[in-house]
């Protein structure tokens, strides 16, 4: 168990730079999720922590120890791979015990730790099977078991759930969370799925193009995205982004629709500024069918183009300021295409971004 | 059901269609097999064709079992097989691992590696006969020029050295069979278990020993099966390089069988030897095939 520190970590392949100097402090026992689209450098960063990729610059410390030039076997970490990476010629028992055997632990200790891990993960029945005889979820569980038997300083997860079907993914997500509560260890978890990131993380690190865009708790990242990229990436369905101009204390959308500039945001955008108004679908609901208290926020009339009923709620595709927007209607109610409804915007939860830089406009 | 049986009985088409294949198999495989088995039960001599009719039971086989020269050839073939296969395996594995590591010029090297397999074994035999010649051979010449020896080593004249020279030629010619098959295995190998093993605490040797090698074993057994059949029937290289000499010290099963059958014209006896030596090949193939099946079963989970 240990803290992990990355300072100015760079990875380049020849002329191409995949990771541009990352600084990250991961506290002891913290569950940190690196999230971002494909090619953002999150997996490379994880593999550099594991020692499977050499770093081209900067420093990585695990538990205060500089590990830049240590091979993976000397870093005392364990890793769970996307493709499980079980040893196909060994039984589950041998897979679990392999690392301990290599480390020269006596057979009694190996057996005890394997039994312990098998009990935690419900693998006791499967110990004598080989990976070829296991389902995807079982293989993933063995891969996790193999990681925990060694009592490492940190667990590294590289998109461990992306090969599983949706239902199993939900289950395994819960198991990983439980596992982290049972086995107190630092975890670095890589995923491209923002739902996984939100549900699992103590702290989310959003990455793009080899850089960290924002670091924070799931709620911070969700409520205070620092730019349009983070705002669009975190949260599902994604935030609606509407270009607007500040004019006479109100926001003018592209088609001239005016929305009163709420007090909370008024000071952040000077008269005449080009901005982007960010509204999450949850904050845009038909009157009487949302989470917004009556009398609050602005009201607009929109025509329903498509309604996607999900049972307790429906996603509504409509148009605002000449642009497609998604809204959410709470409660089981049928909505016909073409229906005209009054929507309420929860302006106290809306976001303003600079149209040129995409950065959030902060108070002051 | 009855309708099905009736069509079977009345419709001649399937039989007609199968007939050519059956005829060819009978005349090319079954008939010669029965014929050779029969001659091994007769005192058949090529010079006296009428002897083919004289049935003498198992007398040829009984004589074989007390024939020291035959068992010497049998043992030598076994030794030849074991040494050649193991050396070829180790060299082939080394070459495959090295070629797998390089990124530049790998295709070219792979092609170059196949060259020895493209030559006729007879030519390889002639080439090595020249190389190892004690008077004009390049090996002695080189050793003497380097000042390592000041006499001529009788490579093909000394019994032990002659065996070594033949094995050397065989290994030179066929190591690439192992190298190519093992390289194919390395290409097919998933990278993840290797990385997992590294993180699990393995040093490079342990990764090789516990992950790479078990994964390669099916490929090793395939190569072993092919090569054991190949080496067990070795004839051409030996015939050209030493012709079983000196004084029968490099006589292998098939050179002995050919000598008995064609030079001494004792075809009945030669066929009896051939049947016994076939058992050797069958045993090796059976052994490696069993190992292969076992290795492949456990590799079933490999992604």
XYZ file of C-alpha atoms in Angstrom:
667
model
C 0.000 0.000 0.000
C 1.460 3.260 -1.029
C 0.965 6.605 -2.611
C 1.892 7.063 -6.263
C 3.381 10.291 -7.551
C 3.817 11.229 -11.186
C 5.754 14.387 -11.916
C 6.282 15.669 -15.427
C 5.902 12.194 -16.915
C 6.416 12.201 -20.674
C 6.107 9.382 -23.191
C 7.156 9.779 -26.777
C 7.422 7.254 -29.566
C 10.011 8.707 -31.887
C 8.598 12.050 -32.950
C 5.109 11.379 -31.675
C 4.452 12.383 -28.099
C 1.700 10.330 -26.467
C 1.848 11.800 -22.978
C 2.867 15.432 -22.426
C 4.268 15.811 -18.941
C 1.659 14.575 -16.505
C 1.615 15.571 -12.829
C -0.550 13.478 -10.557
C -0.571 12.668 -6.859
C -2.432 9.520 -5.913
C -2.895 9.151 -2.179
C -2.546 5.937 -0.222
C -5.769 3.877 -0.517
C -7.253 6.233 -3.068
C -9.269 4.913 -6.007
C -8.298 7.047 -8.981
C -9.855 6.598 -12.409
C -8.128 7.809 -15.554
C -10.809 8.448 -18.113
C -10.794 9.817 -21.624
C -11.468 8.912 -25.252
C -9.317 6.401 -27.171
C -5.792 7.601 -27.727
C -5.799 10.107 -24.867
C -2.781 8.453 -23.249
C -4.558 6.948 -20.241
C -3.479 3.366 -20.917
C 0.049 4.484 -21.712
C 0.161 6.326 -18.400
C -0.993 3.202 -16.565
C 1.534 1.021 -18.370
C 4.267 3.475 -17.419
C 3.248 3.160 -13.771
C 3.356 -0.637 -14.193
C 6.756 -0.463 -15.842
C 5.582 -2.089 -19.062
C 6.470 1.095 -20.956
C 9.625 3.040 -20.377
C 9.111 6.688 -19.588
C 10.735 9.305 -21.786
C 10.887 11.983 -19.112
C 9.793 12.885 -15.603
C 9.578 10.818 -12.450
C 7.328 8.097 -11.112
C 7.401 7.265 -7.410
C 5.548 4.447 -5.716
C 5.519 4.693 -1.946
C 8.176 7.391 -2.134
C 10.545 5.107 -4.047
C 11.727 6.283 -7.472
C 10.769 3.484 -9.896
C 11.721 5.049 -13.241
C 14.260 2.355 -14.069
C 12.810 -0.568 -12.131
C 11.386 -3.496 -14.112
C 7.721 -4.331 -13.385
C 8.643 -7.223 -11.095
C 10.413 -4.894 -8.665
C 7.589 -2.364 -8.353
C 5.301 -4.531 -6.196
C 2.176 -3.652 -8.132
C -0.359 -5.910 -9.747
C -2.344 -5.352 -12.871
C -5.625 -6.543 -14.334
C -5.685 -6.533 -18.112
C -8.497 -5.927 -20.554
C -8.140 -9.408 -22.065
C -7.749 -11.010 -18.629
C -4.275 -12.266 -19.636
C -4.633 -15.495 -17.665
C -2.023 -18.185 -18.129
C -3.892 -20.629 -20.365
C -1.911 -23.715 -19.375
C -2.432 -23.302 -15.645
C -5.471 -24.065 -13.522
C -7.192 -21.244 -11.684
C -5.330 -22.289 -8.536
C -1.981 -22.130 -10.337
C -2.893 -18.829 -11.963
C -3.684 -17.309 -8.584
C -0.607 -18.716 -6.889
C 1.873 -18.105 -9.705
C 3.164 -14.748 -8.516
C 3.643 -16.011 -4.974
C 5.406 -19.153 -6.187
C 7.761 -17.050 -8.297
C 8.420 -14.870 -5.273
C 9.558 -18.012 -3.451
C 6.737 -18.203 -0.895
C 6.379 -21.595 0.816
C 3.519 -23.743 -0.557
C 1.527 -23.431 2.673
C 1.481 -19.629 2.415
C 0.577 -19.818 -1.278
C -2.317 -22.175 -0.557
C -3.582 -19.977 2.271
C -3.504 -16.746 0.235
C -5.082 -18.449 -2.782
C -7.884 -19.748 -0.563
C -8.345 -16.283 0.899
C -8.570 -14.623 -2.530
C -10.845 -17.366 -3.840
C -13.181 -16.808 -0.908
C -13.310 -13.040 -1.461
C -14.100 -13.459 -5.158
C -16.251 -16.601 -4.993
C -13.794 -18.695 -6.983
C -13.559 -21.676 -4.624
C -15.554 -23.947 -6.941
C -13.444 -23.096 -9.969
C -9.944 -23.619 -8.582
C -9.200 -26.756 -10.576
C -10.446 -25.541 -13.940
C -8.282 -24.037 -16.648
C -9.113 -20.595 -18.133
C -10.478 -22.212 -21.318
C -13.344 -23.629 -19.259
C -14.398 -20.315 -17.701
C -16.855 -17.631 -18.809
C -15.747 -14.052 -19.379
C -16.923 -12.858 -15.976
C -15.215 -15.764 -14.228
C -11.965 -15.100 -16.060
C -12.141 -11.462 -15.023
C -12.630 -12.554 -11.439
C -9.591 -14.837 -11.638
C -7.566 -11.956 -13.060
C -8.611 -9.850 -10.076
C -7.820 -12.697 -7.703
C -4.376 -12.984 -9.191
C -3.915 -9.302 -8.457
C -4.992 -9.431 -4.814
C -3.134 -12.572 -3.631
C 0.161 -10.759 -3.788
C -0.908 -7.968 -1.408
C 0.659 -5.382 -3.708
C 1.289 -1.700 -3.073
C -1.190 -0.772 -5.782
C -3.685 -2.311 -8.199
C -3.669 -1.176 -11.787
C -6.754 -1.883 -13.873
C -6.580 -1.473 -17.636
C -10.156 -1.279 -18.972
C -10.994 -4.481 -17.127
C -14.698 -4.521 -17.949
C -14.777 -3.544 -21.595
C -14.925 -7.151 -22.847
C -17.977 -8.000 -20.748
C -21.631 -7.574 -21.667
C -23.575 -4.694 -20.132
C -25.255 -6.666 -17.336
C -22.062 -8.399 -16.236
C -20.244 -5.082 -16.395
C -22.664 -3.615 -13.872
C -22.137 -6.570 -11.532
C -18.366 -6.539 -11.823
C -18.321 -2.791 -11.246
C -20.015 -3.338 -7.917
C -17.587 -6.167 -7.115
C -14.572 -4.012 -7.829
C -15.957 -1.360 -5.527
C -16.590 -3.931 -2.803
C -13.144 -5.360 -3.342
C -11.566 -1.975 -2.830
C -13.482 -1.553 0.422
C -12.365 -5.000 1.631
C -8.766 -4.904 0.460
C -7.540 -1.431 1.275
C -5.092 -0.560 -1.468
C -4.307 2.242 -3.839
C -6.079 1.697 -7.158
C -5.426 3.255 -10.542
C -8.172 2.354 -12.971
C -8.285 3.171 -16.665
C -11.519 3.289 -18.633
C -13.119 5.121 -21.527
C -16.532 4.682 -19.928
C -17.521 7.744 -17.918
C -20.180 5.766 -16.035
C -17.477 3.454 -14.673
C -15.392 6.477 -13.816
C -18.225 8.219 -11.974
C -19.367 5.157 -10.050
C -15.975 3.828 -8.968
C -13.707 6.779 -8.441
C -12.694 8.637 -5.343
C -11.111 10.987 -7.811
C -11.469 11.220 -11.587
C -8.665 12.283 -13.884
C -10.038 13.330 -17.268
C -7.444 13.088 -20.019
C -7.293 14.237 -23.617
C -4.450 14.067 -26.145
C -1.856 13.110 -23.559
C -2.764 15.870 -21.123
C -4.814 16.023 -17.942
C -7.860 18.213 -18.500
C -9.273 18.062 -15.003
C -8.805 16.223 -11.739
C -11.462 16.055 -9.049
C -14.083 14.005 -7.254
C -16.869 12.705 -9.481
C -19.223 15.393 -8.139
C -16.687 18.180 -8.717
C -15.983 17.070 -12.254
C -19.673 16.714 -12.937
C -20.764 19.993 -11.353
C -17.802 22.164 -12.236
C -16.275 21.042 -15.519
C -13.344 23.289 -16.347
C -13.980 23.269 -20.097
C -16.368 22.134 -22.800
C -14.431 18.875 -23.317
C -14.885 17.704 -19.742
C -18.452 19.004 -19.708
C -19.273 16.980 -22.815
C -17.396 13.865 -21.751
C -18.704 13.449 -18.213
C -22.407 12.917 -17.776
C -24.852 10.935 -19.830
C -26.659 11.941 -21.956
C -24.093 14.629 -22.760
C -24.505 18.277 -21.889
C -26.235 20.523 -24.443
C -23.883 23.240 -25.696
C -25.521 26.346 -27.110
C -23.515 29.194 -28.631
C -24.766 32.556 -27.399
C -23.855 36.250 -27.110
C -24.210 38.360 -23.999
C -26.413 41.289 -24.831
C -28.310 43.612 -22.509
C -27.979 41.369 -19.451
C -29.372 38.382 -21.335
C -28.040 35.533 -23.467
C -29.027 35.706 -27.142
C -28.943 32.313 -28.825
C -28.108 31.943 -32.518
C -31.741 32.333 -33.642
C -32.350 35.339 -31.403
C -34.036 33.531 -28.514
C -33.297 35.451 -25.352
C -32.590 33.889 -21.995
C -32.129 36.044 -18.923
C -28.580 35.822 -17.665
C -28.834 34.398 -14.170
C -27.294 36.343 -11.364
C -24.869 33.538 -10.565
C -23.293 33.872 -14.025
C -23.917 37.522 -14.777
C -20.590 38.776 -13.494
C -18.562 36.263 -15.471
C -19.358 37.362 -18.979
C -18.980 40.971 -20.106
C -21.450 42.614 -22.468
C -20.937 41.432 -26.047
C -18.939 38.321 -25.134
C -19.314 35.194 -27.261
C -20.051 32.287 -24.913
C -21.315 28.743 -24.863
C -24.216 27.959 -22.597
C -24.037 24.440 -21.191
C -27.224 22.804 -19.954
C -27.452 19.172 -18.908
C -30.538 17.316 -20.165
C -31.584 16.828 -16.532
C -31.690 20.584 -16.159
C -34.015 21.043 -19.117
C -37.442 19.575 -18.447
C -41.080 20.182 -19.336
C -42.832 22.193 -16.641
C -44.185 19.841 -14.000
C -42.016 16.954 -15.150
C -38.590 17.895 -13.910
C -36.477 18.294 -10.851
C -36.636 22.067 -11.066
C -38.754 23.871 -8.529
C -41.594 25.987 -9.879
C -40.805 29.623 -10.419
C -37.102 28.994 -10.798
C -35.041 29.376 -13.951
C -36.119 30.416 -17.406
C -38.956 29.031 -19.454
C -38.837 28.283 -23.192
C -41.317 26.731 -25.612
C -40.003 23.904 -27.766
C -41.435 21.354 -30.185
C -40.754 17.680 -29.482
C -39.000 16.026 -32.417
C -38.340 12.589 -31.000
C -39.281 11.136 -27.636
C -37.451 8.107 -26.230
C -39.461 6.676 -23.357
C -37.314 4.797 -20.838
C -40.094 4.058 -18.369
C -39.712 6.355 -15.390
C -38.307 9.037 -17.652
C -38.161 9.967 -21.325
C -35.421 11.567 -23.347
C -36.767 14.268 -25.564
C -34.968 15.494 -28.634
C -35.908 19.022 -29.545
C -34.537 22.278 -30.899
C -33.397 25.364 -29.004
C -31.677 28.360 -30.547
C -31.608 26.541 -33.884
C -29.699 23.635 -32.417
C -30.603 20.101 -31.405
C -30.916 19.683 -27.650
C -31.751 16.781 -25.393
C -34.136 17.232 -22.505
C -35.391 14.908 -19.830
C -38.996 14.364 -18.845
C -39.589 12.685 -15.490
C -42.532 10.408 -14.821
C -44.156 7.937 -17.184
C -45.994 10.168 -19.632
C -46.514 9.680 -23.348
C -45.109 12.451 -25.533
C -46.050 12.679 -29.204
C -43.648 14.027 -31.816
C -44.678 17.538 -32.791
C -46.134 18.271 -29.379
C -45.333 21.763 -28.153
C -44.294 21.958 -24.537
C -43.038 24.591 -22.155
C -39.617 23.621 -20.813
C -37.936 25.014 -17.763
C -34.173 25.518 -17.675
C -32.451 25.192 -14.314
C -30.234 28.197 -14.858
C -28.627 27.956 -11.420
C -27.003 24.741 -12.623
C -26.151 25.985 -16.123
C -22.563 26.472 -17.233
C -20.920 29.238 -19.233
C -17.847 28.665 -21.346
C -15.711 31.041 -23.377
C -16.626 30.381 -27.019
C -13.043 30.856 -28.232
C -11.091 28.827 -25.659
C -13.806 26.496 -24.374
C -12.782 27.294 -20.788
C -15.366 27.678 -18.089
C -16.045 31.290 -17.176
C -15.348 31.549 -13.487
C -16.620 34.075 -11.025
C -14.475 37.176 -10.679
C -35.949 -45.707 -43.229
C -36.875 -48.461 -45.653
C -36.968 -45.935 -48.447
C -33.501 -44.843 -47.536
C -32.210 -48.404 -47.556
C -33.838 -49.080 -50.887
C -32.226 -46.110 -52.576
C -28.925 -47.230 -51.130
C -29.314 -50.651 -52.595
C -30.548 -49.637 -56.002
C -28.650 -46.442 -56.721
C -25.208 -47.274 -58.170
C -24.071 -43.656 -58.419
C -22.210 -43.432 -55.057
C -20.298 -46.627 -55.771
C -19.385 -45.526 -59.265
C -18.159 -42.180 -57.984
C -16.080 -43.795 -55.255
C -14.653 -46.531 -57.490
C -11.709 -44.588 -59.015
C -10.478 -43.449 -55.617
C -10.855 -46.927 -54.145
C -9.038 -48.489 -57.099
C -6.158 -46.031 -56.846
C -5.840 -46.555 -53.109
C -5.881 -50.317 -53.561
C -3.271 -50.387 -56.291
C -0.972 -47.707 -54.875
C -1.176 -48.340 -51.148
C -2.862 -51.577 -50.175
C -1.447 -53.904 -52.809
C 2.250 -52.987 -52.371
C 1.772 -53.203 -48.632
C 0.335 -56.713 -48.834
C 2.961 -57.679 -51.402
C 5.873 -56.467 -49.274
C 4.418 -58.126 -46.193
C 4.163 -61.365 -48.130
C 7.752 -61.151 -49.407
C 8.967 -60.615 -45.845
C 7.549 -64.078 -45.180
C 9.493 -65.655 -48.078
C 13.205 -66.106 -48.896
C 12.603 -63.831 -51.946
C 15.792 -62.903 -53.805
C 15.766 -60.503 -56.734
C 18.142 -62.799 -58.616
C 15.891 -65.825 -58.174
C 12.309 -64.661 -58.854
C 10.850 -68.129 -58.245
C 11.704 -67.852 -54.521
C 8.790 -65.476 -54.064
C 6.473 -68.439 -53.854
C 8.240 -70.203 -50.973
C 6.516 -69.440 -47.718
C 8.893 -69.685 -44.764
C 6.771 -68.159 -42.026
C 8.524 -65.841 -39.617
C 12.018 -67.176 -40.263
C 13.230 -63.812 -41.675
C 12.055 -62.056 -38.528
C 13.551 -64.669 -36.237
C 16.892 -64.322 -37.993
C 16.665 -60.534 -37.605
C 16.329 -60.718 -33.877
C 19.628 -62.534 -33.563
C 21.331 -60.336 -36.168
C 23.861 -58.076 -34.399
C 24.393 -55.839 -37.439
C 20.686 -55.080 -37.635
C 20.415 -54.140 -33.970
C 23.560 -52.050 -34.217
C 21.965 -50.122 -37.089
C 18.736 -49.890 -35.119
C 20.531 -48.440 -32.084
C 22.561 -46.075 -34.244
C 19.401 -44.801 -35.923
C 17.843 -44.225 -32.521
C 20.934 -42.338 -31.355
C 20.991 -40.333 -34.584
C 17.323 -39.493 -34.095
C 17.666 -38.409 -30.471
C 20.771 -36.268 -31.010
C 19.584 -34.659 -34.258
C 16.102 -33.833 -32.925
C 17.384 -32.327 -29.696
C 20.135 -30.274 -31.302
C 17.768 -29.060 -34.014
C 15.160 -28.181 -31.396
C 17.577 -26.177 -29.258
C 19.168 -24.377 -32.204
C 15.780 -23.796 -33.858
C 14.367 -22.384 -30.612
C 17.335 -20.052 -30.235
C 17.076 -18.843 -33.813
C 13.316 -18.344 -33.550
C 13.675 -16.324 -30.330
C 16.385 -14.158 -31.863
C 14.524 -13.537 -35.111
C 11.374 -12.766 -33.142
C 13.228 -9.944 -31.383
C 14.532 -8.146 -34.458
C 12.340 -5.719 -36.320
C 14.494 -4.718 -39.252
C 15.127 -7.213 -42.069
C 13.108 -9.955 -40.427
C 11.385 -11.103 -43.620
C 14.665 -11.363 -45.480
C 16.243 -13.312 -42.672
C 13.264 -15.650 -42.548
C 13.707 -16.394 -46.233
C 17.458 -16.848 -45.968
C 16.891 -19.230 -43.080
C 14.878 -21.498 -45.364
C 17.678 -21.916 -47.910
C 19.119 -25.165 -46.514
C 15.685 -26.759 -46.829
C 15.630 -25.963 -50.538
C 18.596 -28.174 -51.374
C 18.295 -31.839 -52.171
C 19.682 -33.932 -49.298
C 21.939 -35.651 -51.836
C 23.572 -32.334 -52.690
C 23.886 -31.449 -49.009
C 25.603 -34.813 -48.579
C 28.050 -34.131 -51.401
C 28.741 -30.656 -50.068
C 29.551 -31.875 -46.579
C 31.533 -34.780 -47.972
C 33.719 -32.174 -49.618
C 33.820 -29.902 -46.549
C 34.852 -32.746 -44.270
C 37.300 -34.403 -46.682
C 40.526 -34.960 -44.729
C 42.871 -33.963 -47.583
C 41.163 -31.250 -49.589
C 38.273 -30.398 -47.253
C 37.760 -26.803 -46.212
C 37.233 -27.681 -42.533
C 40.681 -29.190 -42.075
C 42.152 -26.490 -44.261
C 40.650 -23.780 -42.102
C 41.679 -25.415 -38.836
C 45.237 -25.848 -40.090
C 45.475 -22.301 -41.432
C 44.321 -21.003 -38.068
C 47.076 -23.048 -36.494
C 44.650 -24.990 -34.317
C 45.831 -28.361 -35.621
C 48.909 -29.505 -37.503
C 47.541 -32.822 -38.756
C 44.531 -33.857 -40.825
C 41.444 -34.844 -38.829
C 39.888 -37.914 -40.510
C 36.332 -36.565 -40.319
C 34.703 -39.182 -42.480
C 37.144 -42.023 -41.827
C 37.040 -42.255 -38.052
C 33.867 -44.037 -36.897
C 32.779 -41.528 -34.232
C 33.732 -38.448 -36.253
C 31.907 -39.800 -39.291
C 28.704 -40.090 -37.250
C 29.268 -36.575 -35.949
C 29.785 -35.251 -39.472
C 26.572 -36.807 -40.712
C 24.605 -35.434 -37.775
C 26.197 -32.050 -38.428
C 25.002 -32.102 -42.046
C 21.532 -33.231 -41.023
C 21.277 -30.483 -38.403
C 22.534 -27.872 -40.859
C 19.900 -28.890 -43.368
C 16.876 -29.126 -41.103
C 17.228 -26.807 -38.121
C 15.130 -24.290 -40.015
C 12.120 -26.617 -39.839
C 12.128 -26.114 -36.081
C 13.009 -22.439 -36.384
C 10.135 -21.701 -38.769
C 7.516 -23.621 -36.806
C 8.608 -22.144 -33.475
C 8.699 -18.669 -34.985
C 5.129 -19.189 -36.169
C 4.307 -20.128 -32.591
C 5.940 -16.992 -31.239
C 4.029 -14.852 -33.730
C 0.761 -16.427 -32.615
C 1.520 -15.865 -28.958
C -0.635 -13.315 -27.125
C 1.353 -10.526 -25.477
C -0.872 -10.100 -22.437
C 0.118 -13.207 -20.437
C 3.767 -12.236 -20.862
C 3.098 -8.767 -19.495
C 0.990 -10.232 -16.714
C 3.893 -12.506 -15.786
C 6.294 -9.566 -15.748
C 4.007 -7.690 -13.369
C 3.554 -10.911 -11.365
C 7.250 -10.782 -10.574
C 8.917 -12.905 -13.254
C 12.382 -12.123 -14.518
C 12.950 -12.674 -18.257
C 14.106 -16.265 -17.760
C 11.056 -17.103 -15.638
C 8.748 -15.545 -18.237
C 10.333 -17.782 -20.859
C 10.281 -20.867 -18.682
C 6.724 -20.565 -17.342
C 4.844 -18.734 -20.094
C 6.585 -18.750 -23.468
C 7.840 -22.329 -23.455
C 4.546 -23.974 -22.434
C 2.847 -21.956 -25.132
C 5.390 -23.158 -27.716
C 5.204 -26.834 -26.776
C 2.415 -27.741 -29.241
C 4.565 -26.264 -31.987
C 7.578 -28.178 -30.713
C 5.638 -31.458 -30.850
C 4.430 -30.777 -34.380
C 8.021 -30.163 -35.466
C 9.195 -33.253 -33.557
C 6.581 -35.443 -35.264
C 7.519 -34.236 -38.728
C 11.237 -34.480 -38.098
C 11.184 -37.849 -36.355
C 9.585 -39.385 -39.453
C 12.107 -37.565 -41.601
C 15.202 -38.526 -39.645
C 14.133 -42.131 -39.057
C 14.168 -42.700 -42.819
C 17.562 -41.002 -43.276
C 19.332 -42.515 -46.231
C 20.566 -40.065 -48.848
C 22.996 -38.026 -46.744
C 24.538 -41.159 -45.235
C 24.710 -42.926 -48.582
C 26.568 -40.028 -50.146
C 28.858 -39.069 -47.269
C 30.029 -42.437 -45.901
C 27.873 -45.145 -47.488
C 27.515 -46.608 -44.002
C 31.270 -46.782 -43.535
C 33.876 -46.897 -42.174
C 33.377 -50.607 -41.563
C 29.651 -50.154 -40.973
C 30.130 -47.562 -38.210
C 27.559 -45.206 -39.716
C 25.208 -47.866 -41.022
C 21.649 -46.756 -40.280
C 18.480 -48.788 -40.694
C 17.649 -47.679 -44.189
C 21.159 -47.910 -45.584
C 21.287 -51.445 -44.206
C 17.872 -52.262 -45.640
C 18.790 -50.881 -49.070
C 22.074 -52.805 -49.014
C 20.346 -56.043 -48.068
C 17.565 -55.595 -50.608
C 19.317 -54.198 -53.651
C 23.021 -54.989 -53.323
C 22.621 -58.429 -51.798
C 19.289 -58.922 -53.603
C 17.746 -60.427 -50.433
C 14.438 -58.626 -50.713
C 12.535 -60.916 -48.354
C 14.993 -60.235 -45.529
C 15.112 -56.507 -46.344
C 11.332 -56.212 -46.153
C 11.316 -57.909 -42.780
C 13.829 -55.272 -41.554
C 11.722 -52.513 -43.048
C 8.651 -53.684 -41.157
C 10.534 -53.729 -37.874
C 11.960 -50.266 -38.457
C 8.525 -48.938 -39.374
C 7.512 -49.825 -35.836
C 10.170 -47.412 -34.613
C 8.721 -44.549 -36.652
C 5.199 -45.372 -35.580
C 6.262 -45.361 -31.931
C 7.892 -41.941 -32.205
C 4.930 -40.472 -34.061
C 2.482 -41.923 -31.571
C 4.487 -40.548 -28.651
C 4.730 -37.012 -30.045
C 1.134 -36.987 -31.247
C -0.020 -37.869 -27.728
C 2.123 -35.109 -26.254
C 0.723 -32.700 -28.840
C -2.884 -33.526 -28.019
C -2.217 -33.087 -24.297
C -0.433 -29.771 -24.835
C -3.171 -28.462 -27.096
C -5.898 -29.343 -24.665
C -4.416 -27.128 -21.965
C -3.748 -24.370 -24.496
C -7.467 -24.243 -25.300
C -7.920 -21.066 -23.266
C -5.247 -19.122 -25.110
C -6.823 -16.047 -26.613
